[in-house]
mmCIF file of C-alpha atoms in Angstrom:
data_model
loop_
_atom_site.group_PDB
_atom_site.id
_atom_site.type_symbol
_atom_site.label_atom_id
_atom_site.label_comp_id
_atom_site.label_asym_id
_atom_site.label_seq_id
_atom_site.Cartn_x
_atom_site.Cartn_y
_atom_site.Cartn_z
ATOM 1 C CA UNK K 12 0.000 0.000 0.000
ATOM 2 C CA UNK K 13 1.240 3.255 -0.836
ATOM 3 C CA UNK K 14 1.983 5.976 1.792
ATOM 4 C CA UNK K 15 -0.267 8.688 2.521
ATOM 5 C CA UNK K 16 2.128 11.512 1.429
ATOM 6 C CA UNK K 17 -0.513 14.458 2.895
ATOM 7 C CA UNK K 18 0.445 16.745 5.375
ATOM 8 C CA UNK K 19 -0.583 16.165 8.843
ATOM 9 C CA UNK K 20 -1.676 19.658 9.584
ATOM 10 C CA UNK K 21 -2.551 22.718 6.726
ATOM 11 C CA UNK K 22 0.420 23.718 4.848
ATOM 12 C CA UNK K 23 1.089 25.893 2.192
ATOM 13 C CA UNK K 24 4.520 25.786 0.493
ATOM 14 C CA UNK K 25 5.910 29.305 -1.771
ATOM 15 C CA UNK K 26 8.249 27.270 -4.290
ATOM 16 C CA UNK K 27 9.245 29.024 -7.954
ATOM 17 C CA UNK K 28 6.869 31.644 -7.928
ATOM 18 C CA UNK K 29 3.637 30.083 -6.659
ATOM 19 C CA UNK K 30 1.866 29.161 -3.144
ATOM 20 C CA UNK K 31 1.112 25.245 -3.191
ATOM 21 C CA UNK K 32 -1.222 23.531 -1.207
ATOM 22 C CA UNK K 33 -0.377 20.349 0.957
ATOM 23 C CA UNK K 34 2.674 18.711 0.267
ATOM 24 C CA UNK K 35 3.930 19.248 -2.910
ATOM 25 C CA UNK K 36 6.169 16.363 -4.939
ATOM 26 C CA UNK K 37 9.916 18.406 -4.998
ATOM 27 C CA UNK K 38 12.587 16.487 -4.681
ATOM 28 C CA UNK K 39 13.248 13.192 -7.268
ATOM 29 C CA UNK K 40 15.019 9.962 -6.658
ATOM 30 C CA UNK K 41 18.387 11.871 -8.344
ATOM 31 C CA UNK K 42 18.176 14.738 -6.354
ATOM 32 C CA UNK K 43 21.235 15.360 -4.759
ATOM 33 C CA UNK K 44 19.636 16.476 -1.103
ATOM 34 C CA UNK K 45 17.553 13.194 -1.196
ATOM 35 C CA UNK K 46 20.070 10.685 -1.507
ATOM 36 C CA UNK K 47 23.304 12.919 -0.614
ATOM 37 C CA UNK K 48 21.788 15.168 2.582
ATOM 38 C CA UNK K 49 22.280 18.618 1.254
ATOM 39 C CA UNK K 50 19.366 20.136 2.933
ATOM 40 C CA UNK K 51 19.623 22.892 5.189
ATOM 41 C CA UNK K 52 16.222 24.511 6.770
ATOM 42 C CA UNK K 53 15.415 27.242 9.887
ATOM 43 C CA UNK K 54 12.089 27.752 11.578
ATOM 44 C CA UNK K 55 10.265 30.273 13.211
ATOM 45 C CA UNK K 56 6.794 30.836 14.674
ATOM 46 C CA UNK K 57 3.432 32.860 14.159
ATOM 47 C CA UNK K 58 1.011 33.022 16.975
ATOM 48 C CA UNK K 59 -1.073 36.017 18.404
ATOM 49 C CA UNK K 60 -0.421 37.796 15.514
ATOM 50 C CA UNK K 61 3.312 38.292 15.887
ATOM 51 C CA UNK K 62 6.511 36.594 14.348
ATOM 52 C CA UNK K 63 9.252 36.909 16.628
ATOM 53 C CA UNK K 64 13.170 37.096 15.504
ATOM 54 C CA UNK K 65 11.547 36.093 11.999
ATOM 55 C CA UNK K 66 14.299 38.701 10.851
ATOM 56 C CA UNK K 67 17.274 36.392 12.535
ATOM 57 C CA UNK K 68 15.686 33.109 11.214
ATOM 58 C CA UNK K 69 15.556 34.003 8.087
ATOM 59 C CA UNK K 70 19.219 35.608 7.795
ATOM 60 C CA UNK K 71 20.240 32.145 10.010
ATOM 61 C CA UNK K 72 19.025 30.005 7.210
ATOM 62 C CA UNK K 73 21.067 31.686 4.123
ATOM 63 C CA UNK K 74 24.279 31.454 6.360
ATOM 64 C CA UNK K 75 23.582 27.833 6.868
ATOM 65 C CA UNK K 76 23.098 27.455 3.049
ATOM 66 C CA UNK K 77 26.802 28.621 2.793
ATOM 67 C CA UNK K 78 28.099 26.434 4.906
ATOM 68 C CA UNK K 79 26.431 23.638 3.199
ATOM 69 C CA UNK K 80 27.961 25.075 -0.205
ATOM 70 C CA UNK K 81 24.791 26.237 -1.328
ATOM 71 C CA UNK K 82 23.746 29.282 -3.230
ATOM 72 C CA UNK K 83 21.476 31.584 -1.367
ATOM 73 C CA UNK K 84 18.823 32.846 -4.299
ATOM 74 C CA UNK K 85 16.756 34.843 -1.701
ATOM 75 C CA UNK K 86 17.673 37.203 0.586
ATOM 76 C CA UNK K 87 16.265 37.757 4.220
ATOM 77 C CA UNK K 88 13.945 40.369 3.594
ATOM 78 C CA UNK K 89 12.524 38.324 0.959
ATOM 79 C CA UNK K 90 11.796 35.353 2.617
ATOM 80 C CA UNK K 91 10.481 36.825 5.759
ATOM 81 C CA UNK K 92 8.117 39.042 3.674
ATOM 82 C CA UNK K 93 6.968 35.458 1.683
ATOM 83 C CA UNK K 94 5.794 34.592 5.279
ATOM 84 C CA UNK K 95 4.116 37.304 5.930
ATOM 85 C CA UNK K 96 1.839 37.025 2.693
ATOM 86 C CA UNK K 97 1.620 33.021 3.569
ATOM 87 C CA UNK K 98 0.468 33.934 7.005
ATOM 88 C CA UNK K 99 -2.851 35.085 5.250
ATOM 89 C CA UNK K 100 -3.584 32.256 3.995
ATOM 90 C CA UNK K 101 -4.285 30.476 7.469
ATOM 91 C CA UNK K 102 -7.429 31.166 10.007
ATOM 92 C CA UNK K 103 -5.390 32.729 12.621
ATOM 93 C CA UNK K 104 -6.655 30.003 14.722
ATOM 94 C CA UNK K 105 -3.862 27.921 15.313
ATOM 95 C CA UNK K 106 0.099 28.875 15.716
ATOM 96 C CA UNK K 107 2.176 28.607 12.714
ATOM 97 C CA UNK K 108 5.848 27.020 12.362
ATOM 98 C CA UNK K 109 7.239 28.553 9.112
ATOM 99 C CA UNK K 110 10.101 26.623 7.716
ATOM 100 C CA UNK K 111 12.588 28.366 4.756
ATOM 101 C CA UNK K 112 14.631 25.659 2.866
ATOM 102 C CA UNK K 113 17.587 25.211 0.285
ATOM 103 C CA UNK K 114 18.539 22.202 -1.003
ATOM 104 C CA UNK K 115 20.558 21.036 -3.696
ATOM 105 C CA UNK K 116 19.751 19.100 -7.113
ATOM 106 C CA UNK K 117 22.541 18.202 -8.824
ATOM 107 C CA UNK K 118 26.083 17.317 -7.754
ATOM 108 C CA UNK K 119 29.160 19.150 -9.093
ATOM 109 C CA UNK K 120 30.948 18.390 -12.069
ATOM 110 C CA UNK K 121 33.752 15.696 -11.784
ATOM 111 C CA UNK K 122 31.779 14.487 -8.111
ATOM 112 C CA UNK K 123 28.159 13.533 -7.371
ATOM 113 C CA UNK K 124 28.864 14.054 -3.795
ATOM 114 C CA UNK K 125 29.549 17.602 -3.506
ATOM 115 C CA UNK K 126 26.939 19.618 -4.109
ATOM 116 C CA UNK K 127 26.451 22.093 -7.171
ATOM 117 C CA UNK K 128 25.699 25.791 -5.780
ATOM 118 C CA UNK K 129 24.314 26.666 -8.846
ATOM 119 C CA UNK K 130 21.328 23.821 -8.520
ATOM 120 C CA UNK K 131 20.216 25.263 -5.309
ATOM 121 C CA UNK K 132 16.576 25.335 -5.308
ATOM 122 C CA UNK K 133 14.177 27.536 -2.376
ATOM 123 C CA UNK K 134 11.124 26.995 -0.314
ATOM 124 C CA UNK K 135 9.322 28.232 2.104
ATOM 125 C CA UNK K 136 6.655 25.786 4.254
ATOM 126 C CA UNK K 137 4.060 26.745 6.361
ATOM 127 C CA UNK K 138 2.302 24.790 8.475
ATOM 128 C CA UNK K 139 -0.310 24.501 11.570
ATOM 129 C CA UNK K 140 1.529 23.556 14.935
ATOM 130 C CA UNK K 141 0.769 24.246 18.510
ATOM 131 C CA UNK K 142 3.150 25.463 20.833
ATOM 132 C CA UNK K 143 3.111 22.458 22.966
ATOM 133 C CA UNK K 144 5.628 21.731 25.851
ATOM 134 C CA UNK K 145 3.966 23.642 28.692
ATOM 135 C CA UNK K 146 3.471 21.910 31.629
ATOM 136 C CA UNK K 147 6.401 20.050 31.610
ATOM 137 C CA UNK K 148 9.480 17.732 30.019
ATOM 138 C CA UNK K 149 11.735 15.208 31.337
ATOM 139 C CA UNK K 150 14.890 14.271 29.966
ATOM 140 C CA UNK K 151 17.422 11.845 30.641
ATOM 141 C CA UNK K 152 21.120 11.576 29.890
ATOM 142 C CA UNK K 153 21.544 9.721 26.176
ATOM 143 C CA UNK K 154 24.016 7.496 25.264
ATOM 144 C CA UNK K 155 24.585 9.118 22.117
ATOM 145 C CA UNK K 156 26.632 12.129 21.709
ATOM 146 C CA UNK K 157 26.815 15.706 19.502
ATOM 147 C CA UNK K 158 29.536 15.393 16.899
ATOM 148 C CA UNK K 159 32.391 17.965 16.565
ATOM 149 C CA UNK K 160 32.938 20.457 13.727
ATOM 150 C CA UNK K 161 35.740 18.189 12.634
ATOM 151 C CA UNK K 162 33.204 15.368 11.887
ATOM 152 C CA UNK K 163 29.853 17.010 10.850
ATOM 153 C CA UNK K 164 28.668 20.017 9.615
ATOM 154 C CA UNK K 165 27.943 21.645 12.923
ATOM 155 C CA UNK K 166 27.722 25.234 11.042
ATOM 156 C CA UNK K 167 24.600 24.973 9.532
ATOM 157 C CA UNK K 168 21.046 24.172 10.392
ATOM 158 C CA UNK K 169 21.040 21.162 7.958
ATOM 159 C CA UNK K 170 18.690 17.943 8.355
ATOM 160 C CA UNK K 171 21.585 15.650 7.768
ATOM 161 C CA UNK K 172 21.835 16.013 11.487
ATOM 162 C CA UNK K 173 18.385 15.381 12.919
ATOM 163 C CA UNK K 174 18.560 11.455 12.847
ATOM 164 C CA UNK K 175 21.083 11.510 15.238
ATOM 165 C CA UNK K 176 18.402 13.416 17.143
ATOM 166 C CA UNK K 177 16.166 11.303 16.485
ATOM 167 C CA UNK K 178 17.796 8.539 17.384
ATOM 168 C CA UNK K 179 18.404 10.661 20.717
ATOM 169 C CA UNK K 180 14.511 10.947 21.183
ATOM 170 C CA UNK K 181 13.477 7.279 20.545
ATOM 171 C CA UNK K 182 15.743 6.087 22.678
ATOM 172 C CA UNK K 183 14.801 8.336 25.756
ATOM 173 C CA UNK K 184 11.314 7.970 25.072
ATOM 174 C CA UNK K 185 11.685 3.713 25.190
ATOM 175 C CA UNK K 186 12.896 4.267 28.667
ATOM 176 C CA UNK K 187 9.693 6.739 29.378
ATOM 177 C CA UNK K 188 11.753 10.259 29.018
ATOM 178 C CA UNK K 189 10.008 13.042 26.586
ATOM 179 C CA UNK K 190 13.894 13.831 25.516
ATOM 180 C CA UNK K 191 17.391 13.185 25.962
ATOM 181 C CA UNK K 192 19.948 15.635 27.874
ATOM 182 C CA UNK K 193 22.697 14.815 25.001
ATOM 183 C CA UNK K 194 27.146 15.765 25.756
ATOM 184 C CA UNK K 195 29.441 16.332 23.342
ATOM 185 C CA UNK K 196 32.468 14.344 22.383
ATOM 186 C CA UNK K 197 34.188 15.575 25.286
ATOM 187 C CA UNK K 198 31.590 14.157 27.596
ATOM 188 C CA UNK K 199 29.990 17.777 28.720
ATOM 189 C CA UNK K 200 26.724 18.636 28.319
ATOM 190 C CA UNK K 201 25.572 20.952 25.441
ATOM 191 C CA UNK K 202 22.089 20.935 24.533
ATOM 192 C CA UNK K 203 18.852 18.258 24.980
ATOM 193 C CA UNK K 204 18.215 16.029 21.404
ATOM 194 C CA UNK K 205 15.914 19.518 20.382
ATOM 195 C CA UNK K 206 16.214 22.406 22.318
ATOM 196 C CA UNK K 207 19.173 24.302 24.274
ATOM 197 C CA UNK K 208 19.487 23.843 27.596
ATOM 198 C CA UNK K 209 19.629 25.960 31.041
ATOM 199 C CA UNK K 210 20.341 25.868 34.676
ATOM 200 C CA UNK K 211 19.748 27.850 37.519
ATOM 201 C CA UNK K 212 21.043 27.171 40.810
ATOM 202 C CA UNK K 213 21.588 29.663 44.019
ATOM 203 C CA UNK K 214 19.835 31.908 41.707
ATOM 204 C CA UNK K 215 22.064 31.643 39.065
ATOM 205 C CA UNK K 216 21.203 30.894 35.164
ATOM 206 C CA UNK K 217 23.486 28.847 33.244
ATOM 207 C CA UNK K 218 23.747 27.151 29.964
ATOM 208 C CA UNK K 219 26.223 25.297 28.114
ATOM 209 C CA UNK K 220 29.211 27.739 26.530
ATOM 210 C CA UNK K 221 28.533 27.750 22.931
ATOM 211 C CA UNK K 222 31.042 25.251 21.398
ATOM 212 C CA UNK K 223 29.982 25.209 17.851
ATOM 213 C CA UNK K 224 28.782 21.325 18.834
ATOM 214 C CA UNK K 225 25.346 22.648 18.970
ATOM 215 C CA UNK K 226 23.392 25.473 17.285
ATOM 216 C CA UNK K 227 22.962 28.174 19.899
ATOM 217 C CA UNK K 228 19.848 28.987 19.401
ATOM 218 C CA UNK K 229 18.020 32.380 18.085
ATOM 219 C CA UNK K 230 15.357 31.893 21.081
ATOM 220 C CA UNK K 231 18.690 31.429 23.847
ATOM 221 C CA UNK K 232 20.060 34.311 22.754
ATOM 222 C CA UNK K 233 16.909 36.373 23.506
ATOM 223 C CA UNK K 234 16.452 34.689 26.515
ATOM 224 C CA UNK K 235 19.299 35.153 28.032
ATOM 225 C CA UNK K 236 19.660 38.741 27.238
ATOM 226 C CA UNK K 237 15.744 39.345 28.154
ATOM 227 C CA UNK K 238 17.008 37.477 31.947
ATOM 228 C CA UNK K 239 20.179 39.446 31.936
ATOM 229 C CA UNK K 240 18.247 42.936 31.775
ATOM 230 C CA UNK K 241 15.836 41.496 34.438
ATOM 231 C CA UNK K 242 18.793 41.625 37.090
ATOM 232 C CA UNK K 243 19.831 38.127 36.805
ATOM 233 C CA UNK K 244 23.461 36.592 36.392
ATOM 234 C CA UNK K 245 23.169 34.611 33.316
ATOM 235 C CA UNK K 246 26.217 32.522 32.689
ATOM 236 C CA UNK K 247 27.815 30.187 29.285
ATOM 237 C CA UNK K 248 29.931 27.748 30.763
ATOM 238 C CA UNK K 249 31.227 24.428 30.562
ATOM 239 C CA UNK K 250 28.404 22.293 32.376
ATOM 240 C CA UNK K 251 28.571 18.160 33.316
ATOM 241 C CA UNK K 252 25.437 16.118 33.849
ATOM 242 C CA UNK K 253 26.575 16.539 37.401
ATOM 243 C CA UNK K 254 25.902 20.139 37.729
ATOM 244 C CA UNK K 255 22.469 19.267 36.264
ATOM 245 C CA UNK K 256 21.872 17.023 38.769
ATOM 246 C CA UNK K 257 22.438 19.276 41.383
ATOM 247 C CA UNK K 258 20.384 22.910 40.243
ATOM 248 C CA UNK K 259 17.056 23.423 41.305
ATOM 249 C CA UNK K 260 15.490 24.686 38.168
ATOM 250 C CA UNK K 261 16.455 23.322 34.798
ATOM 251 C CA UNK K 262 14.321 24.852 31.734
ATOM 252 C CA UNK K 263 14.712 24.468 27.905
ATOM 253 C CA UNK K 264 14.641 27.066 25.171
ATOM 254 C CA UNK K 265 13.918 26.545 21.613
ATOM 255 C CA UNK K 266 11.884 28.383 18.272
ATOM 256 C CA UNK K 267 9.240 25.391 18.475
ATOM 257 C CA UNK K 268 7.962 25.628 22.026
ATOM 258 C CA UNK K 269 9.814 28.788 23.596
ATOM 259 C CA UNK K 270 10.653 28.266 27.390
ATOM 260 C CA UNK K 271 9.367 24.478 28.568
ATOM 261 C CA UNK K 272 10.577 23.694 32.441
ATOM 262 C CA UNK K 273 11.952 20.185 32.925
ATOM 263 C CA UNK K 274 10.178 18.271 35.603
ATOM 264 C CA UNK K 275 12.134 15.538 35.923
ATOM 265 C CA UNK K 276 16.130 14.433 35.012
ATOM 266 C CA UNK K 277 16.575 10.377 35.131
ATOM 267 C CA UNK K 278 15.355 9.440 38.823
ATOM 268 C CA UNK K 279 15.638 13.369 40.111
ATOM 269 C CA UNK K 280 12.095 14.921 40.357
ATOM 270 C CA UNK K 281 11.995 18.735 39.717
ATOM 271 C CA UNK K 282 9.457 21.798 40.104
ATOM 272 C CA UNK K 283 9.126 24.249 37.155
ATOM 273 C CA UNK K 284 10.535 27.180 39.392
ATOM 274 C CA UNK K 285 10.499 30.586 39.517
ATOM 275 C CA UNK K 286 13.015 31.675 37.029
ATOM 276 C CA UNK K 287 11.458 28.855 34.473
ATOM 277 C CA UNK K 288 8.189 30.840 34.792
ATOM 278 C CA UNK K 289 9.836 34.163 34.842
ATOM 279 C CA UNK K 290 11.899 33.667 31.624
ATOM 280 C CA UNK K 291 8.719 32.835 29.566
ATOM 281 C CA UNK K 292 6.812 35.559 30.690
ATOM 282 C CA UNK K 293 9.788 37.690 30.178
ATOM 283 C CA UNK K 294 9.801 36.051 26.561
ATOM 284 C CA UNK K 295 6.193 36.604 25.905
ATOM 285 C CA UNK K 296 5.625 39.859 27.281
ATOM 286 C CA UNK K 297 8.779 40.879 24.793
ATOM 287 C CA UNK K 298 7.045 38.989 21.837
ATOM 288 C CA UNK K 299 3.751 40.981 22.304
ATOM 289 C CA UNK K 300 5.875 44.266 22.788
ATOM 290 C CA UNK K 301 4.589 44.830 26.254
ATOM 291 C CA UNK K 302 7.321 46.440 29.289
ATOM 292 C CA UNK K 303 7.039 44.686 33.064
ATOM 293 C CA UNK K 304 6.124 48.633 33.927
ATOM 294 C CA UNK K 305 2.776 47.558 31.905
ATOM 295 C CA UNK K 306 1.826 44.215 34.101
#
């Protein structure tokens, strides 16, 4: 039987000069990015009427297409106003991941494996998702581990590098985790299988030191500056799964779900704490453009 190729959610996809419904057939058996991985991808989010960082996401994804050795063929202003006028094609009803894309088609010449910049093709996907998360995660420590630059393409936000997440994720989730707290070759601690990754203990926020293991996240960044002019002492260092163990918040940060507090590391129960709470609203309250003088 043949699989249902449809879209799980609505979706609308802007590829060579139209808007497409559902999920439209792009990429052939002999495409380079569907046997050979050159795909690279960002995503932001629509909900209440705003877009935040849309800007950074979509100048994050044309960097990441040069580091795969692809050709950027729009620029960010173009792509983030493409998902502005796909935004009207929804209800308004339900949030909105929108997902910019470059992949290539054809190899070079003289070696199918490296890509041809000049076949890079453009798309931009939008699609129906909740925010999810709230309420909760719990993660455990995976067995699997980030690769260095040295041995994958670390740089860029590229799919070639989710199944190792994946892999992350199914394997946490067979021993009853939502997600995987995931270390780097080194054995420290860098990020969870989706989302970066923060502590805060005697009052203190930390999260892993960027180490170009992990992509440091659009949403981190914000977050830690929006804590940082709240008054608190937000600090990038080198963090084991020990010092996990031992903070008494730990909260996640990502584009899909924003702040989530973690509720439970392998057999240590936790409470989504103060600073958990007070980062999102800190988040939120700079999404929708409103001050703390206006609570």
């Amino acid at each position: 039987m043949a699989v249902d190729t449809s879209p799980r959610s609505t979706t609308w996809t802007h590829v060579d000069g139209e808007w497409l419904p559902g999920n439209p057939p792009l990429i052939g058996p002999t495409s380079h990015a569907m046997w050979l991985g050159s795909t690279v991808f960002d995503g932001a989010r629509w909900f209440d009427g705003i877009a935040p960082d849309l800007d950074l996401h979509c100048q994050r994804v044309n960097r990441s297409a040069l580091a795969m050795g692809l050709k950027p063929v729009k620029s960010a202003e173009e792509i983030a106003a493409l998902a502005w006028e796909g935004i009207t094609k929804f209800n308004g009803a339900t949030p909105i991941y929108i997902k910019p894309m470059y992949w290539g088609e054809h190899g070079s010449p003289g070696s199918v494996v490296s890509v041809d910049a000049e076949s890079t093709r453009f798309a931009l996907c939008l699609f129906e998702a909740p925010m999810g998360g709230h309420g909760g995660t719990s993660l455990t420590v995976s067995p699997y581990r980030r690769p260095s630059p040295e041995t994958a393409m670390t740089e860029a936000k590229t799919g070639s590098l989710y199944p190792n997440s994946g892999r992350m994720i199914a394997e946490a989730r067979s021993r009853g985790f939502d997600n995987a707290l995931v270390r780097d070759l080194n054995g420290n601690v860098v990020e969870t299988a989706s989302s970066n990754v923060f502590l805060v203990r005697d009052g203190v926020v930390m999260t892993p030191a960027a180490n170009r293991t992990f992509l440091a996240g659009i949403t981190r960044a914000r977050v830690m500056d929006l804590l940082r002019k709240a008054g608190f002492d937000v600090v990038e260092a080198t963090l084991s799964v020990e010092d996990f163990l031992a903070a008494d918040e730990i909260f996640t940060t990502g584009n899909y779900s924003k702040v989530v507090g973690v509720v439970r590391l392998d057999d240590r129960n936790l409470q989504e704490g103060p600073v958990t709470r007070k980062a999102l609203d800190l988040y939120m309250d700079w999404a929708h453009g409103r001050s703390e003088s206006e609570e």
